[in-house]
Tab-separated table of C-alpha atoms in Angstrom:
chain	number	residue	atom	x	y	z
A	1	MET	CA	-6.378	-16.194	7.173
A	2	ALA	CA	-7.911	-15.152	10.470
A	3	SER	CA	-10.599	-12.519	10.186
A	4	ASP	CA	-9.825	-10.164	13.012
A	5	PRO	CA	-6.224	-9.798	14.273
A	6	ARG	CA	-4.973	-6.253	13.825
A	7	HIS	CA	-1.345	-5.993	12.760
A	8	PRO	CA	0.553	-2.706	13.275
A	9	LEU	CA	0.520	-2.023	9.500
A	10	LEU	CA	-2.762	-1.029	7.811
A	11	ALA	CA	-2.914	-0.691	3.998
A	12	ASP	CA	-5.526	0.364	1.448
A	13	THR	CA	-6.450	-1.169	-1.914
A	14	SER	CA	-4.233	0.974	-4.153
A	15	SER	CA	-1.214	0.661	-1.880
A	16	LEU	CA	-1.524	-3.131	-1.917
A	17	ILE	CA	-1.877	-3.235	-5.715
A	18	ALA	CA	1.172	-0.979	-6.117
A	19	VAL	CA	3.434	-3.263	-4.062
A	20	ALA	CA	1.919	-6.445	-5.541
A	21	ASN	CA	3.087	-5.314	-8.979
A	22	THR	CA	6.744	-4.929	-7.973
A	23	ASP	CA	9.543	-7.479	-8.246
A	24	GLN	CA	9.655	-7.629	-4.427
A	25	TRP	CA	6.077	-8.834	-3.983
A	26	ASP	CA	6.976	-12.367	-2.896
A	27	VAL	CA	9.408	-11.127	-0.233
A	28	LEU	CA	6.909	-8.553	1.019
A	29	ALA	CA	4.003	-11.012	1.148
A	30	GLU	CA	6.033	-13.534	3.127
A	31	SER	CA	7.761	-11.059	5.449
A	32	LEU	CA	5.265	-8.380	6.463
A	33	ALA	CA	2.201	-8.908	8.619
A	34	LEU	CA	-0.401	-6.370	7.628
A	35	THR	CA	-4.099	-5.656	7.866
A	36	THR	CA	-6.612	-4.335	5.366
A	37	THR	CA	-10.399	-3.952	5.493
A	38	ASN	CA	-13.298	-5.933	4.058
A	39	VAL	CA	-14.085	-2.893	1.901
A	40	CYS	CA	-10.595	-2.876	0.389
A	41	LYS	CA	-10.882	-6.627	-0.224
A	42	HIS	CA	-14.173	-6.026	-2.035
A	43	GLU	CA	-12.480	-3.363	-4.201
A	44	LEU	CA	-9.739	-5.870	-5.075
A	45	GLN	CA	-12.387	-8.422	-6.068
A	46	ASN	CA	-14.084	-5.793	-8.250
A	47	HIS	CA	-10.803	-5.099	-10.075
A	48	VAL	CA	-10.464	-8.806	-10.844
A	49	ASN	CA	-14.099	-9.267	-11.933
A	50	SER	CA	-14.396	-6.081	-14.013
A	51	ASN	CA	-11.159	-6.583	-15.946
A	52	THR	CA	-11.724	-10.082	-17.322
A	53	HIS	CA	-10.307	-9.248	-20.779
A	54	ALA	CA	-7.749	-6.607	-19.848
A	55	PRO	CA	-5.308	-5.930	-22.714
A	56	GLU	CA	-1.652	-6.820	-22.121
A	57	GLY	CA	0.251	-3.874	-20.655
A	58	SER	CA	-2.899	-1.871	-19.845
A	59	ARG	CA	-3.804	-0.168	-16.592
A	60	GLU	CA	-6.699	-2.610	-16.272
A	61	GLN	CA	-4.305	-5.574	-16.482
A	62	TYR	CA	-2.076	-3.937	-13.851
A	63	LEU	CA	-5.044	-3.542	-11.481
A	64	LYS	CA	-6.265	-7.099	-12.130
A	65	ARG	CA	-2.842	-8.749	-11.710
A	66	GLY	CA	-2.048	-6.824	-8.516
A	67	SER	CA	-5.503	-7.538	-7.088
A	68	GLN	CA	-5.229	-11.251	-7.882
A	69	ARG	CA	-1.885	-11.467	-6.086
A	70	VAL	CA	-3.175	-9.668	-2.988
A	71	LEU	CA	-6.390	-11.705	-2.829
A	72	ALA	CA	-4.510	-14.977	-3.190
A	73	HIS	CA	-2.311	-14.017	-0.270
A	74	LEU	CA	-5.221	-12.787	1.869
A	75	ASP	CA	-7.047	-16.065	1.258
A	76	ASP	CA	-4.009	-18.266	1.947
A	77	GLU	CA	-4.537	-20.107	5.250
A	78	SER	CA	-0.841	-19.751	6.108
A	79	SER	CA	-0.817	-15.991	5.459
A	80	SER	CA	-0.082	-13.632	8.334
A	81	TRP	CA	-2.262	-10.956	6.709
A	82	SER	CA	-5.665	-10.091	8.116
A	83	CYS	CA	-8.867	-8.480	6.909
A	84	VAL	CA	-10.991	-6.607	9.444
A	85	THR	CA	-14.681	-5.854	8.970
A	86	VAL	CA	-15.741	-2.209	8.998
A	87	VAL	CA	-19.372	-1.452	9.874
A	88	PRO	CA	-21.264	0.439	8.588
A	89	ARG	CA	-19.664	-0.280	5.260
A	90	PRO	CA	-18.823	2.850	3.231
A	91	HIS	CA	-19.692	2.990	-0.487
A	92	GLY	CA	-18.546	5.009	-3.479
A	93	PRO	CA	-15.239	5.610	-5.245
A	94	ASP	CA	-13.339	6.336	-2.016
A	95	ALA	CA	-14.902	3.531	0.031
A	96	GLY	CA	-11.567	1.820	0.724
A	97	GLU	CA	-9.983	4.982	2.076
A	98	GLU	CA	-13.113	5.761	4.093
A	99	SER	CA	-12.999	2.268	5.587
A	100	LEU	CA	-9.446	2.931	6.800
A	101	LYS	CA	-10.676	6.146	8.441
A	102	GLN	CA	-13.459	4.245	10.206
A	103	GLU	CA	-11.069	1.512	11.303
A	104	LEU	CA	-8.598	4.063	12.669
A	105	SER	CA	-11.329	6.022	14.448
A	106	GLU	CA	-12.312	2.886	16.357
A	107	HIS	CA	-9.019	0.987	16.645
A	108	GLY	CA	-6.252	3.528	16.039
A	109	ASP	CA	-4.224	2.305	19.016
A	110	SER	CA	-3.682	-1.007	17.178
A	111	TYR	CA	-1.680	0.568	14.348
A	112	GLN	CA	1.772	2.093	13.887
A	113	VAL	CA	1.828	2.627	10.107
A	114	VAL	CA	-0.920	3.327	7.553
A	115	SER	CA	-0.094	3.060	3.851
A	116	LEU	CA	-2.238	4.760	1.213
A	117	LEU	CA	-1.393	5.570	-2.393
A	118	ASP	CA	-3.497	8.719	-2.776
A	119	GLY	CA	-1.890	11.918	-1.454
A	120	ALA	CA	-5.192	13.594	-0.539
A	121	ALA	CA	-6.243	10.474	1.369
A	122	ARG	CA	-2.932	10.484	3.275
A	123	ARG	CA	-3.485	14.127	4.271
A	124	SER	CA	-7.025	13.327	5.427
A	125	ILE	CA	-5.830	10.320	7.465
A	126	ARG	CA	-3.020	12.431	8.978
A	127	ARG	CA	-5.629	14.937	10.202
A	128	LEU	CA	-7.608	12.096	11.798
A	129	VAL	CA	-4.443	10.697	13.406
A	130	ASP	CA	-3.533	14.149	14.765
A	131	ASP	CA	-7.068	14.812	16.024
A	132	HIS	CA	-7.058	11.534	17.971
A	133	GLY	CA	-3.490	11.928	19.206
A	134	TYR	CA	-2.401	8.598	17.694
A	135	ASP	CA	1.269	7.817	17.131
A	136	ILE	CA	0.908	6.551	13.555
A	137	ASP	CA	3.048	7.172	10.466
A	138	VAL	CA	0.943	7.804	7.358
A	139	VAL	CA	2.983	6.832	4.309
A	140	GLY	CA	2.869	5.948	0.616
A	141	PRO	CA	3.386	2.410	-0.703
A	142	PRO	CA	7.164	2.766	-1.306
A	143	TYR	CA	7.494	2.779	2.485
A	144	LEU	CA	6.384	-0.881	2.557
A	145	LEU	CA	9.416	-1.698	0.404
A	146	TYR	CA	11.574	0.407	2.719
A	147	VAL	CA	10.505	-1.788	5.658
A	148	LEU	CA	11.946	-4.781	3.762
A	149	PHE	CA	15.215	-2.945	3.149
A	150	ASP	CA	15.396	-1.670	6.732
A	151	ASN	CA	15.032	-5.251	7.969
A	152	GLU	CA	17.756	-6.438	5.565
A	153	LEU	CA	15.335	-8.600	3.585
A	154	ILE	CA	16.236	-6.908	0.292
A	155	SER	CA	19.335	-5.032	-0.847
A	156	LYS	CA	19.551	-1.290	-1.381
A	157	ALA	CA	19.622	-1.851	-5.148
A	158	GLU	CA	16.506	-4.061	-4.953
A	159	PHE	CA	14.706	-1.475	-2.822
A	160	CYS	CA	15.628	1.417	-5.105
A	161	GLU	CA	14.776	-0.444	-8.304
A	162	ALA	CA	11.410	-1.664	-6.970
A	163	SER	CA	10.521	1.844	-5.757
A	164	GLY	CA	11.526	3.318	-9.111
A	165	GLU	CA	9.470	0.657	-10.889
A	166	MET	CA	6.457	1.574	-8.743
A	167	ILE	CA	6.830	5.308	-9.390
A	168	ARG	CA	7.077	4.777	-13.152
A	169	THR	CA	4.245	2.231	-13.325
A	170	GLU	CA	1.927	4.458	-11.278
A	171	GLY	CA	2.777	7.353	-13.592
A	172	TRP	CA	3.884	9.602	-10.759
A	173	THR	CA	5.435	12.664	-12.334
A	174	GLY	CA	6.094	16.164	-11.103
A	175	TYR	CA	8.050	17.621	-8.241
A	176	GLU	CA	5.458	17.248	-5.462
A	177	VAL	CA	4.260	13.753	-6.395
A	178	VAL	CA	7.781	12.334	-6.537
A	179	LYS	CA	8.705	14.141	-3.312
A	180	TYR	CA	5.774	12.578	-1.442
A	181	ALA	CA	6.488	9.122	-2.880
A	182	TRP	CA	9.831	9.219	-1.041
A	183	ALA	CA	8.525	10.836	2.171
A	184	SER	CA	9.679	9.040	5.351
A	185	ILE	CA	12.306	7.059	3.400
A	186	PRO	CA	15.887	7.968	4.436
A	187	VAL	CA	17.632	6.211	1.528
A	188	ASP	CA	19.705	7.793	-1.236
A	189	CYS	CA	18.917	5.905	-4.444
A	190	SER	CA	20.815	8.253	-6.781
A	191	GLU	CA	23.305	5.564	-7.797
A	192	PHE	CA	20.471	3.322	-9.048
A	193	LEU	CA	17.761	5.638	-10.445
A	194	ASP	CA	17.359	8.552	-12.870
A	195	ASP	CA	16.883	12.030	-11.438
A	196	ASP	CA	13.277	12.339	-12.654
A	197	ILE	CA	12.065	9.743	-10.129
A	198	LEU	CA	14.299	10.738	-7.229
A	199	PRO	CA	13.233	13.085	-4.437
A	200	PRO	CA	14.181	16.711	-5.115
């Protein structure tokens, strides 16, 4: 993995873990070129190290397994993924999201899409994008699966089922949360998924 190329797709820790835990992970890892930050990579390493004895089926196991998959791909010499260094390095519970803000403030012209799991973080990044006049889509992690479908790398059923799996596993419930999970995704999955995880 090279340390500094910037691919048009920038993703945060939670977004990467969410897609790494879907059935389409292998296709996504091999097909998409994306960038994350050294801070997000450190958060992934923390999830692996702090969840050494995570119980089967627990949230901790989910975080550890997803983090292990992402780290293995980031560290693979043949991977097209990159990890850029953000300085000064932010700290605290939102350090990963803050590192994306710093990266965009300095190199926003390099990116076309930014994927974050947290809705408040997406709103904050959208404000930054608007303030700088960047032409960047700020999306949730299901959009990464949509890119695979849009490029005919997975079927509509595979896209819908993986997105539904992500929504259920992340515990996204409620009108607004489900609505934002599907934002920017022009696909009708009603033939594959239950109404409670479909956009209103």
